[in-house]
Each structure stands twice: as structure tokens, then as C-alpha cells.
Amino acid sequence: MIILNRPEILQARWRGPGLIACNLLALVLLASWLWPPARLLWDRLDAAAFQLLNAPLASNMAWARIWGVCNMRPVDLGFGLIMLVILIKGNFIFTAAQVRQALYAFLAVLVLLLLIRVGPLNELVKAMHWQRASPSLTVDGAVRLTVLFPDWARDWHMKDSSGRSFPGDHASVLLLWAIFLSPFAPGWRRWLVWGLALLFTLPRLISGAHWLSDILVGGVFLALIAIGWGLYTPYAAKACALMERFGTPVLRLLGKLPGLRHISLFSGR
């Protein structure tokens, strides 16, 4: 069934209320982590969440194997493929005619997020000494999946620790994807998007590669800043126009191939 009446994805103008709201919410969230009385609450939440999620790995080997697999780099690629399919499947979140623009817009905002992360935010984190090691490296008795499954760690590049865990880069991309899709996802599809974002975030939390606040503060902060400056300014619309100019002819050409002509991304319908 074709889904109609989706809201417009992009507007090539400055939209002050949305830009201010995203930045203000991001700053309030970060301030709550930096303000000492509130930081005590964040630290307690971090410790409780890590104990709740990580400790069961020691007593249930089957459970540990599941999350060991989920922390492998190839599985990350599988998660990314699922996210891509949901984004570009015509008439699921976006209409078939909107799919290309949705992909271009998301890629534009994702690039902005990465630029913010490796540029100004990285310098700010270093200058303010906000960086810290993950709970798997600092909490006594932490269960390390790489220790339980050393062969997997060697062959499949498992991730269960980080010397620089703030902010949660992996989570920031997941949150960006969920926030980007939410205004367009009707009914149960919005629950699906956020359920998958939560599920794909869990491996790093359970393994101890990140504190909960790395995600709820750092990841959300980064995603909101990127959404604000990406979608509530002319940036994404201009980036989309550029990608439309150079990318769409290639997609149309690929759409002539058997098996691809019925995919909305290539056919445009």
C-alpha cells in the first residue's frame, strides 16, 4: 500500500525555532553532565547500568556468546545495512519519490556530524579534559568479551573497550538515524526505528565499551547539534542539490540493470 502525505523532508531556509531548540536541548543535556551535583547522579546511573548489563556475562556463557557476536565489526556492518534498507525502502518510511532525497539528506547530516566530531568537538573534549576510559577498563570485576573469546577478538575485531569513550560515536550515528526518521515514521514504524536504535546500541553498553552517559549525553548531544545545523539551516538542502546533480544520473543508470529497476532508490518511483 502506498503511504501518502509525508511531510516535506527539506526546506532551504533558516528555521530559527528548530535550530534553537536542538542546540538548547543539547547544551542543557551537556550542562547536566558537567554540573557537579547532577554529575553525581549521572555517575551513579552509569555504574548501575554497567553492573546490570555486564555482570550477567560472567554467569551465562550462552548470553556472553550472543553479545560477543553482536560486538564483532561484521555485525556492525549488518546493523548498518538494516538501517539503510529501512531508510531507502519505498513507501515504508518515505514515499518512493522521496527516497533519494531522504538518503541524500541523511548522508549530508551524517557528514556534518562526523566533521563536528573530529573537529571542534574533539578539540573541546581534549581542552576541557572530558575524555575518560570505558567501564571495562576501569571497573573492578568487569567482564571482558575479548578475554572470554580471544579467538573471536583476534579474527573478528570485537569491541569491548575504549581509552576514549566520550562521546559515544557509534551511538551518535544510531541516534542521528532515529531522530532523522522519526518525524516521517508513522505509527508502529517509529517504534521500530527507536527499538532498533536501542538494540544496536546495547552491544557497546553490555560489553563495557561505553558508559551509559557516553550515549545519553555525548551521543545525543552530537546528534542534536548535527540535526539542528543540518536540517534547520540551508545546509542539507544545498548538499542534497549537489548530490542530486552528480548522484542521480548514476542511480538512474544503475536502475536500468535487472533486479534494480524495481527499487525506488534507482527507479525514482
Short mmCIF file of N, CA and C in Angstrom, two decimals, residues 62-186:
data_model
loop_
_atom_site.label_atom_id
_atom_site.label_comp_id
_atom_site.label_asym_id
_atom_site.label_seq_id
_atom_site.Cartn_x
_atom_site.Cartn_y
_atom_site.Cartn_z
N ALA A 62 26.11 -18.71 27.24
CA ALA A 62 25.32 -18.54 26.01
C ALA A 62 25.00 -17.06 25.79
N TRP A 63 24.64 -16.39 26.87
CA TRP A 63 24.36 -14.95 26.81
C TRP A 63 25.62 -14.18 26.39
N ALA A 64 26.76 -14.58 26.94
CA ALA A 64 28.01 -13.93 26.58
C ALA A 64 28.34 -14.14 25.11
N ARG A 65 28.08 -15.33 24.60
CA ARG A 65 28.35 -15.60 23.18
C ARG A 65 27.49 -14.71 22.26
N ILE A 66 26.23 -14.54 22.64
CA ILE A 66 25.34 -13.69 21.84
C ILE A 66 25.92 -12.28 21.71
N TRP A 67 26.33 -11.72 22.83
CA TRP A 67 26.83 -10.35 22.80
C TRP A 67 28.25 -10.27 22.27
N GLY A 68 28.98 -11.38 22.38
CA GLY A 68 30.28 -11.43 21.73
C GLY A 68 30.13 -11.30 20.22
N VAL A 69 29.18 -12.03 19.66
CA VAL A 69 28.90 -11.94 18.23
C VAL A 69 28.43 -10.54 17.86
N CYS A 70 27.55 -9.96 18.69
CA CYS A 70 27.00 -8.64 18.39
C CYS A 70 28.04 -7.54 18.43
N ASN A 71 29.18 -7.80 19.08
CA ASN A 71 30.24 -6.80 19.16
C ASN A 71 31.30 -6.96 18.08
N MET A 72 31.07 -7.87 17.13
CA MET A 72 32.00 -8.05 16.03
C MET A 72 31.78 -6.96 14.97
N ARG A 73 32.84 -6.52 14.35
CA ARG A 73 32.75 -5.49 13.31
C ARG A 73 31.84 -5.90 12.15
N PRO A 74 31.90 -7.16 11.66
CA PRO A 74 30.97 -7.52 10.57
C PRO A 74 29.50 -7.37 10.95
N VAL A 75 29.17 -7.60 12.23
CA VAL A 75 27.79 -7.44 12.66
C VAL A 75 27.41 -5.97 12.64
N ASP A 76 28.36 -5.09 12.97
CA ASP A 76 28.11 -3.65 12.84
C ASP A 76 27.71 -3.30 11.40
N LEU A 77 28.39 -3.92 10.44
CA LEU A 77 28.06 -3.68 9.05
C LEU A 77 26.65 -4.18 8.73
N GLY A 78 26.28 -5.31 9.34
CA GLY A 78 24.92 -5.82 9.16
C GLY A 78 23.89 -4.89 9.74
N PHE A 79 24.17 -4.32 10.92
CA PHE A 79 23.26 -3.33 11.51
C PHE A 79 23.11 -2.13 10.57
N GLY A 80 24.23 -1.68 10.02
CA GLY A 80 24.20 -0.55 9.10
C GLY A 80 23.38 -0.84 7.86
N LEU A 81 23.45 -2.07 7.37
CA LEU A 81 22.67 -2.45 6.19
C LEU A 81 21.18 -2.42 6.50
N ILE A 82 20.80 -2.90 7.69
CA ILE A 82 19.38 -2.84 8.09
C ILE A 82 18.90 -1.40 8.15
N MET A 83 19.71 -0.53 8.71
CA MET A 83 19.35 0.89 8.79
C MET A 83 19.17 1.49 7.40
N LEU A 84 20.08 1.12 6.49
CA LEU A 84 19.99 1.63 5.12
C LEU A 84 18.73 1.15 4.42
N VAL A 85 18.41 -0.13 4.58
CA VAL A 85 17.22 -0.69 3.94
C VAL A 85 15.96 0.02 4.42
N ILE A 86 15.87 0.26 5.73
CA ILE A 86 14.70 0.96 6.27
C ILE A 86 14.61 2.38 5.72
N LEU A 87 15.76 3.01 5.54
CA LEU A 87 15.79 4.38 5.03
C LEU A 87 15.35 4.46 3.58
N ILE A 88 15.76 3.50 2.75
CA ILE A 88 15.55 3.63 1.31
C ILE A 88 14.42 2.76 0.77
N LYS A 89 13.76 1.98 1.62
CA LYS A 89 12.65 1.16 1.14
C LYS A 89 11.46 2.06 0.83
N GLY A 90 11.07 2.11 -0.41
CA GLY A 90 9.98 2.98 -0.83
C GLY A 90 8.67 2.66 -0.14
N ASN A 91 7.95 3.70 0.27
CA ASN A 91 6.63 3.58 0.89
C ASN A 91 6.66 2.85 2.24
N PHE A 92 7.81 2.90 2.89
CA PHE A 92 7.88 2.35 4.25
C PHE A 92 7.99 3.50 5.25
N ILE A 93 9.08 4.24 5.21
CA ILE A 93 9.17 5.49 5.98
C ILE A 93 8.88 6.66 5.05
N PHE A 94 9.53 6.65 3.90
CA PHE A 94 9.37 7.70 2.91
C PHE A 94 8.64 7.14 1.69
N THR A 95 7.92 8.01 0.98
CA THR A 95 7.31 7.58 -0.27
C THR A 95 8.43 7.25 -1.26
N ALA A 96 8.06 6.49 -2.28
CA ALA A 96 9.06 6.09 -3.27
C ALA A 96 9.73 7.31 -3.90
N ALA A 97 8.96 8.37 -4.14
CA ALA A 97 9.51 9.57 -4.76
C ALA A 97 10.43 10.35 -3.82
N GLN A 98 10.33 10.11 -2.52
CA GLN A 98 11.14 10.84 -1.54
C GLN A 98 12.44 10.12 -1.18
N VAL A 99 12.57 8.87 -1.58
CA VAL A 99 13.66 8.04 -1.07
C VAL A 99 15.03 8.63 -1.38
N ARG A 100 15.23 9.07 -2.60
CA ARG A 100 16.55 9.61 -2.96
C ARG A 100 16.88 10.84 -2.12
N GLN A 101 15.92 11.75 -2.03
CA GLN A 101 16.16 12.96 -1.24
C GLN A 101 16.42 12.62 0.23
N ALA A 102 15.70 11.63 0.75
CA ALA A 102 15.90 11.22 2.14
C ALA A 102 17.31 10.69 2.34
N LEU A 103 17.78 9.86 1.41
CA LEU A 103 19.14 9.33 1.52
C LEU A 103 20.17 10.44 1.42
N TYR A 104 20.00 11.34 0.45
CA TYR A 104 20.93 12.45 0.31
C TYR A 104 20.96 13.32 1.58
N ALA A 105 19.78 13.59 2.12
CA ALA A 105 19.70 14.44 3.31
C ALA A 105 20.38 13.77 4.50
N PHE A 106 20.12 12.48 4.68
CA PHE A 106 20.75 11.79 5.80
C PHE A 106 22.26 11.77 5.64
N LEU A 107 22.75 11.49 4.45
CA LEU A 107 24.20 11.47 4.22
C LEU A 107 24.80 12.84 4.49
N ALA A 108 24.09 13.89 4.09
CA ALA A 108 24.60 15.25 4.32
C ALA A 108 24.74 15.55 5.81
N VAL A 109 23.72 15.18 6.58
CA VAL A 109 23.76 15.43 8.03
C VAL A 109 24.78 14.51 8.70
N LEU A 110 24.92 13.29 8.20
CA LEU A 110 25.92 12.37 8.75
C LEU A 110 27.33 12.92 8.54
N VAL A 111 27.60 13.45 7.36
CA VAL A 111 28.91 14.07 7.11
C VAL A 111 29.14 15.24 8.05
N LEU A 112 28.11 16.04 8.28
CA LEU A 112 28.23 17.16 9.21
C LEU A 112 28.55 16.66 10.61
N LEU A 113 27.86 15.61 11.05
CA LEU A 113 28.13 15.03 12.37
C LEU A 113 29.59 14.60 12.48
N LEU A 114 30.10 13.93 11.46
CA LEU A 114 31.49 13.45 11.50
C LEU A 114 32.47 14.62 11.53
N LEU A 115 32.16 15.68 10.79
CA LEU A 115 33.04 16.85 10.79
C LEU A 115 33.05 17.53 12.15
N ILE A 116 31.88 17.64 12.77
CA ILE A 116 31.81 18.22 14.11
C ILE A 116 32.58 17.36 15.10
N ARG A 117 32.43 16.05 14.97
CA ARG A 117 33.07 15.13 15.92
C ARG A 117 34.59 15.18 15.84
N VAL A 118 35.14 15.15 14.64
CA VAL A 118 36.60 15.11 14.50
C VAL A 118 37.22 16.49 14.58
N GLY A 119 36.40 17.52 14.47
CA GLY A 119 36.91 18.88 14.50
C GLY A 119 36.66 19.58 15.83
N PRO A 120 35.68 20.49 15.89
CA PRO A 120 35.51 21.31 17.10
C PRO A 120 35.19 20.52 18.36
N LEU A 121 34.36 19.49 18.27
CA LEU A 121 34.02 18.74 19.48
C LEU A 121 35.22 17.98 20.01
N ASN A 122 36.02 17.42 19.12
CA ASN A 122 37.21 16.70 19.56
C ASN A 122 38.17 17.62 20.28
N GLU A 123 38.35 18.83 19.75
CA GLU A 123 39.25 19.79 20.39
C GLU A 123 38.69 20.25 21.73
N LEU A 124 37.38 20.44 21.80
CA LEU A 124 36.76 20.86 23.05
C LEU A 124 36.89 19.78 24.12
N VAL A 125 36.66 18.55 23.74
CA VAL A 125 36.77 17.44 24.70
C VAL A 125 38.19 17.36 25.25
N LYS A 126 39.18 17.52 24.39
CA LYS A 126 40.57 17.47 24.85
C LYS A 126 40.91 18.67 25.73
N ALA A 127 40.48 19.85 25.32
CA ALA A 127 40.81 21.06 26.08
C ALA A 127 40.17 21.06 27.45
N MET A 128 38.95 20.52 27.56
CA MET A 128 38.22 20.53 28.83
C MET A 128 38.45 19.25 29.65
N HIS A 129 39.26 18.35 29.12
CA HIS A 129 39.60 17.10 29.83
C HIS A 129 38.34 16.29 30.17
N TRP A 130 37.45 16.20 29.20
CA TRP A 130 36.23 15.43 29.40
C TRP A 130 36.43 13.95 29.07
N GLN A 131 37.54 13.63 28.44
CA GLN A 131 37.73 12.26 27.99
C GLN A 131 37.95 11.32 29.16
N ARG A 132 37.60 10.05 28.98
CA ARG A 132 37.75 9.03 30.03
C ARG A 132 37.78 7.65 29.39
N ALA A 133 38.23 6.68 30.19
CA ALA A 133 38.27 5.30 29.72
C ALA A 133 36.93 4.63 29.95
N SER A 134 36.67 3.60 29.19
CA SER A 134 35.41 2.87 29.29
C SER A 134 35.33 2.07 30.60
N PRO A 135 34.12 1.67 31.01
CA PRO A 135 33.99 0.92 32.26
C PRO A 135 34.72 -0.42 32.23
N SER A 136 34.85 -1.04 31.08
CA SER A 136 35.56 -2.32 31.01
C SER A 136 37.02 -2.19 31.40
N LEU A 137 37.57 -0.97 31.32
CA LEU A 137 38.97 -0.73 31.68
C LEU A 137 39.14 -0.15 33.07
N THR A 138 38.04 0.26 33.70
CA THR A 138 38.16 0.98 34.97
C THR A 138 37.40 0.35 36.13
N VAL A 139 36.43 -0.50 35.86
CA VAL A 139 35.62 -1.08 36.93
C VAL A 139 36.19 -2.45 37.30
N ASP A 140 36.46 -2.65 38.59
CA ASP A 140 36.96 -3.93 39.06
C ASP A 140 35.92 -5.03 38.81
N GLY A 141 36.38 -6.14 38.28
CA GLY A 141 35.49 -7.27 38.04
C GLY A 141 34.72 -7.20 36.75
N ALA A 142 35.03 -6.22 35.91
CA ALA A 142 34.33 -6.10 34.63
C ALA A 142 34.58 -7.34 33.77
N VAL A 143 33.55 -7.82 33.12
CA VAL A 143 33.67 -8.98 32.24
C VAL A 143 34.08 -8.49 30.86
N ARG A 144 35.21 -8.98 30.37
CA ARG A 144 35.72 -8.59 29.05
C ARG A 144 35.43 -9.68 28.04
N LEU A 145 34.66 -9.37 27.03
CA LEU A 145 34.34 -10.36 25.99
C LEU A 145 35.58 -10.78 25.22
N THR A 146 36.54 -9.88 25.08
CA THR A 146 37.77 -10.23 24.38
C THR A 146 38.61 -11.22 25.17
N VAL A 147 38.42 -11.25 26.48
CA VAL A 147 39.11 -12.23 27.32
C VAL A 147 38.37 -13.56 27.28
N LEU A 148 37.05 -13.51 27.28
CA LEU A 148 36.26 -14.75 27.20
C LEU A 148 36.44 -15.45 25.85
N PHE A 149 36.55 -14.64 24.79
CA PHE A 149 36.62 -15.20 23.44
C PHE A 149 37.81 -14.60 22.69
N PRO A 150 39.03 -14.97 23.08
CA PRO A 150 40.21 -14.35 22.46
C PRO A 150 40.33 -14.65 20.96
N ASP A 151 39.91 -15.83 20.53
CA ASP A 151 39.98 -16.14 19.10
C ASP A 151 39.05 -15.25 18.29
N TRP A 152 37.85 -15.03 18.81
CA TRP A 152 36.90 -14.13 18.14
C TRP A 152 37.48 -12.72 18.06
N ALA A 153 38.09 -12.30 19.18
CA ALA A 153 38.64 -10.95 19.23
C ALA A 153 39.73 -10.77 18.17
N ARG A 154 40.53 -11.80 17.99
CA ARG A 154 41.62 -11.72 17.01
C ARG A 154 41.10 -11.76 15.57
N ASP A 155 40.11 -12.61 15.32
CA ASP A 155 39.66 -12.83 13.94
C ASP A 155 38.56 -11.88 13.48
N TRP A 156 37.75 -11.38 14.43
CA TRP A 156 36.57 -10.62 14.05
C TRP A 156 36.52 -9.20 14.61
N HIS A 157 37.61 -8.76 15.21
CA HIS A 157 37.74 -7.36 15.65
C HIS A 157 36.60 -6.95 16.59
N MET A 158 36.47 -7.66 17.70
CA MET A 158 35.45 -7.32 18.69
C MET A 158 35.81 -6.02 19.40
N LYS A 159 34.77 -5.31 19.82
CA LYS A 159 34.97 -4.02 20.51
C LYS A 159 34.35 -4.12 21.90
N ASP A 160 35.19 -4.11 22.95
CA ASP A 160 34.64 -4.13 24.31
C ASP A 160 35.36 -3.14 25.23
N SER A 161 36.16 -2.26 24.65
CA SER A 161 36.86 -1.29 25.50
C SER A 161 37.26 -0.07 24.66
N SER A 162 37.51 1.02 25.36
CA SER A 162 37.97 2.23 24.70
C SER A 162 38.69 3.10 25.71
N GLY A 163 39.84 3.60 25.33
CA GLY A 163 40.54 4.54 26.19
C GLY A 163 39.96 5.94 26.10
N ARG A 164 39.13 6.16 25.08
CA ARG A 164 38.47 7.47 24.87
C ARG A 164 37.00 7.20 24.54
N SER A 165 36.22 7.02 25.58
CA SER A 165 34.85 6.55 25.37
C SER A 165 33.83 7.67 25.19
N PHE A 166 34.21 8.92 25.48
CA PHE A 166 33.25 10.02 25.37
C PHE A 166 33.58 10.89 24.17
N PRO A 167 32.59 11.23 23.36
CA PRO A 167 31.21 10.76 23.38
C PRO A 167 31.09 9.42 22.67
N GLY A 168 29.90 8.83 22.69
CA GLY A 168 29.69 7.56 22.03
C GLY A 168 29.50 7.76 20.53
N ASP A 169 30.58 7.59 19.76
CA ASP A 169 30.50 7.84 18.32
C ASP A 169 29.51 6.89 17.63
N HIS A 170 29.62 5.62 17.95
CA HIS A 170 28.73 4.60 17.36
C HIS A 170 27.27 4.95 17.66
N ALA A 171 27.00 5.29 18.90
CA ALA A 171 25.64 5.63 19.31
C ALA A 171 25.15 6.92 18.67
N SER A 172 26.04 7.87 18.45
CA SER A 172 25.62 9.15 17.87
C SER A 172 25.07 8.94 16.46
N VAL A 173 25.64 8.01 15.70
CA VAL A 173 25.14 7.73 14.36
C VAL A 173 23.77 7.05 14.44
N LEU A 174 23.62 6.10 15.36
CA LEU A 174 22.33 5.44 15.55
C LEU A 174 21.26 6.45 15.95
N LEU A 175 21.60 7.34 16.87
CA LEU A 175 20.64 8.33 17.33
C LEU A 175 20.31 9.33 16.23
N LEU A 176 21.31 9.71 15.45
CA LEU A 176 21.06 10.59 14.31
C LEU A 176 20.06 9.97 13.35
N TRP A 177 20.25 8.70 13.05
CA TRP A 177 19.35 7.96 12.16
C TRP A 177 17.93 7.94 12.72
N ALA A 178 17.80 7.64 14.01
CA ALA A 178 16.46 7.56 14.63
C ALA A 178 15.79 8.92 14.68
N ILE A 179 16.52 9.96 15.05
CA ILE A 179 15.95 11.30 15.14
C ILE A 179 15.56 11.79 13.74
N PHE A 180 16.41 11.51 12.76
CA PHE A 180 16.13 11.93 11.38
C PHE A 180 14.85 11.28 10.85
N LEU A 181 14.65 10.00 11.13
CA LEU A 181 13.49 9.28 10.60
C LEU A 181 12.20 9.55 11.36
N SER A 182 12.31 9.90 12.63
CA SER A 182 11.13 9.96 13.50
C SER A 182 9.99 10.84 12.98
N PRO A 183 10.25 12.05 12.46
CA PRO A 183 9.12 12.88 12.00
C PRO A 183 8.36 12.28 10.82
N PHE A 184 8.97 11.36 10.13
CA PHE A 184 8.36 10.80 8.92
C PHE A 184 7.81 9.40 9.13
N ALA A 185 8.14 8.77 10.26
CA ALA A 185 7.75 7.39 10.51
C ALA A 185 6.39 7.34 11.21
N PRO A 186 5.37 6.81 10.54
CA PRO A 186 4.04 6.76 11.16
C PRO A 186 3.87 5.56 12.09
#
